[in-house]
Tab-separated table of C-alpha atoms in Angstrom:
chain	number	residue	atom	x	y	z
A	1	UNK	CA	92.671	69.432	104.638
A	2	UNK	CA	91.048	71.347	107.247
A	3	UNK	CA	88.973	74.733	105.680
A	4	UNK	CA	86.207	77.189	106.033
A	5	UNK	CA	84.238	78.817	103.652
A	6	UNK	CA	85.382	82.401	103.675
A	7	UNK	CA	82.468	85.086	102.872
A	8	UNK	CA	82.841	86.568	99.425
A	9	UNK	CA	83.155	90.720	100.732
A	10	UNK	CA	86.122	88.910	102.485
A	11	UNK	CA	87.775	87.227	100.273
A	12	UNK	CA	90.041	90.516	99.289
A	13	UNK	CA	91.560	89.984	102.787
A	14	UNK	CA	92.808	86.552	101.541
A	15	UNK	CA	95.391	88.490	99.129
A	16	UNK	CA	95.573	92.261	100.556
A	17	UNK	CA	98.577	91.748	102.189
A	18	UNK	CA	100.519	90.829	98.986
A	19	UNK	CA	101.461	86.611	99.432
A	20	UNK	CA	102.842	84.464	96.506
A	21	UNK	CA	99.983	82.282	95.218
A	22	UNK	CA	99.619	78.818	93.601
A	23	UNK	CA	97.666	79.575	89.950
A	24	UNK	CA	96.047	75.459	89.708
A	25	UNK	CA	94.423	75.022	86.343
A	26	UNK	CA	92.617	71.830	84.551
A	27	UNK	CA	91.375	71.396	81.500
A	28	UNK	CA	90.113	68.129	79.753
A	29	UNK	CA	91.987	65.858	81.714
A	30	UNK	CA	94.980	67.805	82.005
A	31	UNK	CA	96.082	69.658	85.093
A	32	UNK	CA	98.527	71.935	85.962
A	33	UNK	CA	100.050	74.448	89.297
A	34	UNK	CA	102.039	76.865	88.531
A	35	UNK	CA	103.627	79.885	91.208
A	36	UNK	CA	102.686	83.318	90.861
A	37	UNK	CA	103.689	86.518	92.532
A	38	UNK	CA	102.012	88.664	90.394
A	39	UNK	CA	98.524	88.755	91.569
A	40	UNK	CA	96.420	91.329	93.540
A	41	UNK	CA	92.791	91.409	94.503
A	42	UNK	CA	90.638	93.912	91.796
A	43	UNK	CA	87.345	94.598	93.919
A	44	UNK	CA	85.799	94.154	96.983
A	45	UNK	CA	82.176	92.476	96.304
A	46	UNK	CA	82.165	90.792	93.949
A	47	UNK	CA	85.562	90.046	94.345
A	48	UNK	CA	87.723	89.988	91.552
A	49	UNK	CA	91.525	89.552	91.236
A	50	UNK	CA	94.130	90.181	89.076
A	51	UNK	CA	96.995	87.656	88.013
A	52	UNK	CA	99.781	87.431	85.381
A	53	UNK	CA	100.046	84.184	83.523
A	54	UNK	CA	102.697	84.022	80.750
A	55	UNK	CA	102.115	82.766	77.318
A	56	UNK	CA	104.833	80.370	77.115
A	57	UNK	CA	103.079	78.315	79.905
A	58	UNK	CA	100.681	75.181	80.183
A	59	UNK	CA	98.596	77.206	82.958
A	60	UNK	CA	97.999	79.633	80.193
A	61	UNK	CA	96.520	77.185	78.049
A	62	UNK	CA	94.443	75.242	80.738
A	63	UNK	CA	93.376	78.701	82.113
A	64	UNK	CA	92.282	79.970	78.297
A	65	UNK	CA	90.649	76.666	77.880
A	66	UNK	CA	88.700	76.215	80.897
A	67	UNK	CA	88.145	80.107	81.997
A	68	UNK	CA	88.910	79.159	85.762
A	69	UNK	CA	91.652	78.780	87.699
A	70	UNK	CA	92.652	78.613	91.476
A	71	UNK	CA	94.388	81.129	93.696
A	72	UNK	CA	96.104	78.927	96.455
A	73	UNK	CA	98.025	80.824	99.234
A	74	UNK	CA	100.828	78.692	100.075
A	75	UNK	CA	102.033	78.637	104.027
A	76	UNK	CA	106.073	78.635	104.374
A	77	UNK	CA	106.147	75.107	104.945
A	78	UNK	CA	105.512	74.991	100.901
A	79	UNK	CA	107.965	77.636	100.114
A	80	UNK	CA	110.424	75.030	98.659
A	81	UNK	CA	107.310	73.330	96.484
A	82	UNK	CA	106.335	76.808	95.151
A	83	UNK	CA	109.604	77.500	93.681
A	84	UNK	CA	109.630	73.933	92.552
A	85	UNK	CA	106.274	74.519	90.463
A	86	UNK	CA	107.435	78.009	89.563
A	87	UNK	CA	110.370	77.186	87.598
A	88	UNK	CA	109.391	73.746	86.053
A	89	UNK	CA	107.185	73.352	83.157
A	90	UNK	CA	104.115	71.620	83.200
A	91	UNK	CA	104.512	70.507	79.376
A	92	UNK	CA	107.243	68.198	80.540
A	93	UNK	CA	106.024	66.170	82.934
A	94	UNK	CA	102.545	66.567	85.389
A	95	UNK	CA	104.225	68.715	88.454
A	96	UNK	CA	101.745	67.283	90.892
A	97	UNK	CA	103.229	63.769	90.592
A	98	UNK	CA	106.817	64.850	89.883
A	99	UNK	CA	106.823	67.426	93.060
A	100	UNK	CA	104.414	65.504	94.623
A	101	UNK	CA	101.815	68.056	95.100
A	102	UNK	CA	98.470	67.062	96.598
A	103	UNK	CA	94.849	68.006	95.650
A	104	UNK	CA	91.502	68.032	96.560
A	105	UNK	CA	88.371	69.216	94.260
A	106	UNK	CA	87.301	72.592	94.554
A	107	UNK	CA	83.470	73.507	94.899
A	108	UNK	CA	83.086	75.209	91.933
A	109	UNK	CA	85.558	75.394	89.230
A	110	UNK	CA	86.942	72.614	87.709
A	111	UNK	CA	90.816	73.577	89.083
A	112	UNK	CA	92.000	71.825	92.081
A	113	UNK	CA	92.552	73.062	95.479
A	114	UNK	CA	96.667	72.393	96.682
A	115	UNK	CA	96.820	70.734	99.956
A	116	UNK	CA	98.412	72.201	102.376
A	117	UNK	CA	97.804	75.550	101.698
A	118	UNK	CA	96.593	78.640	104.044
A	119	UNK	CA	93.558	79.877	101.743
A	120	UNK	CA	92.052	78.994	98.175
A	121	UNK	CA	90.180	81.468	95.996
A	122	UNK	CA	88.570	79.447	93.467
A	123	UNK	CA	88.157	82.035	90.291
A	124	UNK	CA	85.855	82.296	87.115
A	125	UNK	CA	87.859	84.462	84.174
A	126	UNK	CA	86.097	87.488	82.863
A	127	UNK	CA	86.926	87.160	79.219
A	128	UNK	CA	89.446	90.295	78.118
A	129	UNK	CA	91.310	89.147	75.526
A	130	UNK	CA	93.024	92.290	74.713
A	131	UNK	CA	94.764	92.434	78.189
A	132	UNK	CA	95.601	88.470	77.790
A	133	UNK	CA	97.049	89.066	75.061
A	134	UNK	CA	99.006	92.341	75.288
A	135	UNK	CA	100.269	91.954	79.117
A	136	UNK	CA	99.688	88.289	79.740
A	137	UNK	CA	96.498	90.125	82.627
A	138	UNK	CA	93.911	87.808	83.412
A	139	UNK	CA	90.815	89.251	85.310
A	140	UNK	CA	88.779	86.635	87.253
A	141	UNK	CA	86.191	87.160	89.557
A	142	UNK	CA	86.227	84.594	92.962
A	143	UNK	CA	83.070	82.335	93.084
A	144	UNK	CA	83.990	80.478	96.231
A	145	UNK	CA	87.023	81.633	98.769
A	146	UNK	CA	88.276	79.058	101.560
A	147	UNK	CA	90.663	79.225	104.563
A	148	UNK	CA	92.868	77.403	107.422
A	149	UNK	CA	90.867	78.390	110.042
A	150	UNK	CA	94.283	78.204	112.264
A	151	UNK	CA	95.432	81.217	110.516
A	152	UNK	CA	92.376	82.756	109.112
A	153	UNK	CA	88.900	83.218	110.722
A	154	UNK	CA	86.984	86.093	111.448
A	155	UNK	CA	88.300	87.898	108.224
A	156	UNK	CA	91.548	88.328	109.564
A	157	UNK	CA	95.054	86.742	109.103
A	158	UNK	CA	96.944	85.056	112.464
A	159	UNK	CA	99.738	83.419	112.000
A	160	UNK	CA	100.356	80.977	115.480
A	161	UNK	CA	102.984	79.180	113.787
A	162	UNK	CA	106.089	80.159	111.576
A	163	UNK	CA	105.913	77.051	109.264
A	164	UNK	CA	102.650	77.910	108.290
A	165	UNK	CA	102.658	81.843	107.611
A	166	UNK	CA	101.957	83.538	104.284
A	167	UNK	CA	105.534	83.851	102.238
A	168	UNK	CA	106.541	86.681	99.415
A	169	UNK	CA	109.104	85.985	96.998
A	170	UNK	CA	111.683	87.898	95.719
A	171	UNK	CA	114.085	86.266	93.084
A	172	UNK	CA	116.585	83.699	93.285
A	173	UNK	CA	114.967	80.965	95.483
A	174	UNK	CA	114.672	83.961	98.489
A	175	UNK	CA	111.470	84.820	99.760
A	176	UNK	CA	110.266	86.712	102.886
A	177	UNK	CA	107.912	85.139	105.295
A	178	UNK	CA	105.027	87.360	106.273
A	179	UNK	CA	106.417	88.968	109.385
A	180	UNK	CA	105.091	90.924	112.447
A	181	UNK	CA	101.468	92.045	112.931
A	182	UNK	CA	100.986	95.171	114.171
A	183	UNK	CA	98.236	98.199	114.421
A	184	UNK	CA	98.461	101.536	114.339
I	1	UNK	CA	116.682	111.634	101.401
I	2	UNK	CA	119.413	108.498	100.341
I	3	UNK	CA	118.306	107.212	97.262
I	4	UNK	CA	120.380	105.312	94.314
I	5	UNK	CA	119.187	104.588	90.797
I	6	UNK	CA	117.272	101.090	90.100
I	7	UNK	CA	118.478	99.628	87.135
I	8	UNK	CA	114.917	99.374	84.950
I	9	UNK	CA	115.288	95.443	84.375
I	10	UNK	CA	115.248	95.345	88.493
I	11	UNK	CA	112.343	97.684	89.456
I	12	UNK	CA	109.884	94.947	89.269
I	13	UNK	CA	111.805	93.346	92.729
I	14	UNK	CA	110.602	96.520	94.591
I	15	UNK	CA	107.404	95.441	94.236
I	16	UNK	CA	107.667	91.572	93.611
I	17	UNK	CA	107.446	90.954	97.040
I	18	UNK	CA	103.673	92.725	97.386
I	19	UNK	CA	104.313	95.813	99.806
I	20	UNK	CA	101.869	98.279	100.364
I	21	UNK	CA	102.577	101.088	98.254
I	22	UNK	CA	101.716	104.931	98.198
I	23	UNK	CA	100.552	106.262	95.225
I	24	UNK	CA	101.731	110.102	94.730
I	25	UNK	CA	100.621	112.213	91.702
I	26	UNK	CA	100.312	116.101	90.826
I	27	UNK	CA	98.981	118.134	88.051
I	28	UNK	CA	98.540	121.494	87.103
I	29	UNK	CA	99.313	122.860	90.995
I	30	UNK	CA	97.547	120.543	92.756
I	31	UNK	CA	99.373	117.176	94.214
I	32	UNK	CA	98.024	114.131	96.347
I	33	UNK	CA	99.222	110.763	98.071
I	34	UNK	CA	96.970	107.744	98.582
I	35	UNK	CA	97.557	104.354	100.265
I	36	UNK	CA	97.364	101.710	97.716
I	37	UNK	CA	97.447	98.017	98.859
I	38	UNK	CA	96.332	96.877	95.384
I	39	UNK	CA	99.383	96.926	93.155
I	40	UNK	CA	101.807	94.461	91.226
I	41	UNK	CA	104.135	94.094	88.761
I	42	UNK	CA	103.194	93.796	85.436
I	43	UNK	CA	106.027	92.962	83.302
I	44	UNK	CA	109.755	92.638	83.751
I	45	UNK	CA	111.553	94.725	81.111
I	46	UNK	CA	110.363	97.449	80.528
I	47	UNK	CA	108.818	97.350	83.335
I	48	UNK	CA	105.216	97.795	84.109
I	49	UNK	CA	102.838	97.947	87.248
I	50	UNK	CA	98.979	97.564	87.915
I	51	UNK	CA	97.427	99.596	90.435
I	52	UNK	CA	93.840	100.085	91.353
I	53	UNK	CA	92.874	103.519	92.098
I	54	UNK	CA	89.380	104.367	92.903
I	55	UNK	CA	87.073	106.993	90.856
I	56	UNK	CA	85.727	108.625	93.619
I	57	UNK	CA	89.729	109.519	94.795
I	58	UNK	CA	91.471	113.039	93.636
I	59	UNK	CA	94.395	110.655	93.220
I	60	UNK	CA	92.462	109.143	90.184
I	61	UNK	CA	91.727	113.313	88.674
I	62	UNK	CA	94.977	113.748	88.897
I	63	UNK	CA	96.532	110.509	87.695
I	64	UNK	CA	93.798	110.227	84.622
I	65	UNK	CA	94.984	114.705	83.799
I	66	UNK	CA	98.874	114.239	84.673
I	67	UNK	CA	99.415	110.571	82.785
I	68	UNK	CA	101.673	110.212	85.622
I	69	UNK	CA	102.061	108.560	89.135
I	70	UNK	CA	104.850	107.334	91.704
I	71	UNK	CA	104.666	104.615	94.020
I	72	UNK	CA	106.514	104.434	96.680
I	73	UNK	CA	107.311	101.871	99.134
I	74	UNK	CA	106.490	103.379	102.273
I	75	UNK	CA	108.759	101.748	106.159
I	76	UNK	CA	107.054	100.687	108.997
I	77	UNK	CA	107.978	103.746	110.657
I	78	UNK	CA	105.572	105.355	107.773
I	79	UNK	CA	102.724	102.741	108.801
I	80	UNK	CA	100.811	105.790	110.797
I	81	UNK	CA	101.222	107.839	107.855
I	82	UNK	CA	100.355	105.064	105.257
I	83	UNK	CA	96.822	104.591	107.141
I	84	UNK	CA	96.252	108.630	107.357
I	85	UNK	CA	97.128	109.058	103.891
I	86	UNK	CA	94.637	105.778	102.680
I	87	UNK	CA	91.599	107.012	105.069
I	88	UNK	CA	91.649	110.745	104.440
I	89	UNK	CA	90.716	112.104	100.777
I	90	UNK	CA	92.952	115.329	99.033
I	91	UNK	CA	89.348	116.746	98.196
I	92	UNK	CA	89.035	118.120	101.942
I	93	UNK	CA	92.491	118.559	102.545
I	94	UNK	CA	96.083	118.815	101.617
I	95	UNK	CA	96.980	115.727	103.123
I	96	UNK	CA	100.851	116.999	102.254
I	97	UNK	CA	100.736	119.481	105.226
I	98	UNK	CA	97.230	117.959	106.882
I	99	UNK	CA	99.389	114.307	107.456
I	100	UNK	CA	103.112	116.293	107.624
I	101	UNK	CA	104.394	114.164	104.380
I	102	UNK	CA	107.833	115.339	102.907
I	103	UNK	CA	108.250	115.276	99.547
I	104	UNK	CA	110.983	115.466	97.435
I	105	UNK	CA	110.620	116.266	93.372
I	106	UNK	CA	111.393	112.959	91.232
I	107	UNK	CA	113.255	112.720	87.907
I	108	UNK	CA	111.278	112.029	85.313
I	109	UNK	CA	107.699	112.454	86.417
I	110	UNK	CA	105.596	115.557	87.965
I	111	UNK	CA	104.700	113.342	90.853
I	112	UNK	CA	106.508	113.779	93.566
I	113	UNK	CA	108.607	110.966	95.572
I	114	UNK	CA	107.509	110.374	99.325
I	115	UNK	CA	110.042	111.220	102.103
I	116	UNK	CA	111.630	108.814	103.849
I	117	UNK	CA	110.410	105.550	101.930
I	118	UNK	CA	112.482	102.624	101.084
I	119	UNK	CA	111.702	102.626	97.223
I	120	UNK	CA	110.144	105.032	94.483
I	121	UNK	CA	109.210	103.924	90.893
I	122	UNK	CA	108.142	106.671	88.575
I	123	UNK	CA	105.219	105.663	86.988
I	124	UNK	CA	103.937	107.128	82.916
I	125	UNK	CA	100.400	105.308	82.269
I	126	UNK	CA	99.233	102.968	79.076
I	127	UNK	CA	96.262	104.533	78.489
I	128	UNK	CA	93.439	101.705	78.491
I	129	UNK	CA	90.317	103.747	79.273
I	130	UNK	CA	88.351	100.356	79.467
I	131	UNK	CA	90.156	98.891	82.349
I	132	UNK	CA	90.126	102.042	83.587
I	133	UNK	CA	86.230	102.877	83.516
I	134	UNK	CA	85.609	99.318	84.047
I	135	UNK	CA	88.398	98.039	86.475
I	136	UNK	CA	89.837	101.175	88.176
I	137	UNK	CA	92.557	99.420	87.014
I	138	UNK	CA	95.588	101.484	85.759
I	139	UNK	CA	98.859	99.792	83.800
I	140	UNK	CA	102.012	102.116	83.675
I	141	UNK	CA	105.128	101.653	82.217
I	142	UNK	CA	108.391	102.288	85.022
I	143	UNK	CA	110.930	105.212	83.601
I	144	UNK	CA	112.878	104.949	86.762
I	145	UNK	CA	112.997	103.687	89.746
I	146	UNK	CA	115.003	104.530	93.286
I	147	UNK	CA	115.366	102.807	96.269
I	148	UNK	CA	117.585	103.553	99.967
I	149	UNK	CA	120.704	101.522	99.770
I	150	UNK	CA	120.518	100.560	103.120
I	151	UNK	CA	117.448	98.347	102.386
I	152	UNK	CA	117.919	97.638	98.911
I	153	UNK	CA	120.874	96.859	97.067
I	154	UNK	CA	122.483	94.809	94.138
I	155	UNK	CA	118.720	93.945	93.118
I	156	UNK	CA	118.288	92.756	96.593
I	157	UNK	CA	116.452	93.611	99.452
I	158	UNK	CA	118.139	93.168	102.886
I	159	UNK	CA	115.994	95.226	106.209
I	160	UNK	CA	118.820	95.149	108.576
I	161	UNK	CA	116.715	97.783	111.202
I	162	UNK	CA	112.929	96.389	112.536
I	163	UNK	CA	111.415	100.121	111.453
I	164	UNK	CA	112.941	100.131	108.009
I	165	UNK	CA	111.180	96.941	106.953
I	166	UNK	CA	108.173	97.208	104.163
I	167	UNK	CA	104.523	96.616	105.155
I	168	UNK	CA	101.855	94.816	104.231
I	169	UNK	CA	97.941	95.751	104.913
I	170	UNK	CA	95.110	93.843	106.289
I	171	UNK	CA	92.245	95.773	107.641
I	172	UNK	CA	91.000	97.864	110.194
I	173	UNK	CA	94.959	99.172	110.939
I	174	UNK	CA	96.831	96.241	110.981
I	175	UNK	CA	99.376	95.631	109.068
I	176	UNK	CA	102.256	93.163	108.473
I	177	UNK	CA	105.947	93.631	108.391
I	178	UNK	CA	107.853	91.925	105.560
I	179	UNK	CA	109.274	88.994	107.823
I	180	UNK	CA	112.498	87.531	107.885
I	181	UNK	CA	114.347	86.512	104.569
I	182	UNK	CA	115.025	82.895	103.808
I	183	UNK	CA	115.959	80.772	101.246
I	184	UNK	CA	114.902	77.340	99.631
């Protein structure tokens, strides 16, 4: 798995432009990925994010346990994976064997990096329990940040390749690829 | 403007798919629009968003006074206008008639909805002055929501025309186009 370390300030740029992410989570021996598209980035330096992880799910619990997670960006070529590990339950069997997902260790955290994927953001929770609980918001700030440096160097997204863009879902098994750079 | 009513239980797909957004608000005479690249859905039904909106922005006066905000979902043909609106503050000028934005008045809210978008959700705010003073980060329940049928339809989006297609922002004035649709 080829990566760079991207600089923290940078690390926003990783999740500006709005891409589905893989939440990876591990707690005493368990692990878990799960598909998000409800994450954003929160601030610029430190960088923090915010994701939504639902109650019913084993991320949840890994995520409450260990107060980390990982923000993987997943490239098209993973699309069918992430809506694999999006609608499958950890608590029934471990996804990473039954969708065969691979992993490597992070720096950091505990959760594992997905192979395969664009960029990682490996994340440290900042303890809110009233937003966890109420609206299922986690707040995390990024302690490490990593990227493809085919498609991200420089702090800035290129995308040579369709298989391996950013995607954005949007319900049903459809999801957009990230399309057409331009400047204005 | 073309707009049809969003069923609530749908808005979150206007957003689900992590478009920049504009963030519109008024209050007591005074109104403002502000490029927003930090937003996401927050809950499905009834639905809620997250946006970050800076302190130092008259957006955030008026938002925090008015309890009240619209985002819209600006075209690529609005990218020029999205990156005017996001680098220029309503404390100087009225960036209304300064940028030449159209509005139009919404249904529910005082905000007003952005001309020529593809997609409007009136916004009311949960007041949670902690994430607020701590985060920037505002949560808002959606009391309606709009989009153009020719983009959006049947809880579907569908961008038949290359300059009615959503954006997505890096940095420095580039942008991404919501790419092409595909299914897994």
């Amino acid at each position: 798995m080829t990566r760079i370390a991207v600089p923290l300030p940078k690390a926003y740029r990783l999740l500006n432009h709005g891409p589905t992410v893989l939440v990876s989570s591990a707690h005493a021996g368990r692990r878990n990925v799960m598909a998000a598209a409800w994450s954003m980035p929160l601030d610029f330096d430190p960088p923090k994010v915010a994701v939504v992880i639902d109650k019913a799910t084993l991320t949840r619990e890994l995520v409450e346990a260990s107060g980390e997670f990982v923000l993987n960006v997943p490239s098209r070529q993973q699309a069918a994976l992430t809506l694999a590990v999006g609608t499958q339950s950890g608590r029934e069997a471990d996804k990473f064997l039954k969708v065969g997902v691979g992993e490597t260790a992070a720096s950091v955290v505990g959760a594992p990096l997905i192979d395969g994927g664009l960029a990682w953001l490996e994340c440290r929770v900042i303890p809110e329990p009233h937003n966890q609980q109420t609206y299922d918001l986690f707040l995390a700030e990024v302690v490490a940040a990593w990227a493809d440096p085919a498609v991200f160097s420089d702090g800035r997204w290129h995308f040579p390749d369709e298989e391996q863009r950013s995607i954005h879902y949007q319900s049903g098994g459809s999801f957009f690829a990230t399309g057409e750079a331009f400047e204005v």
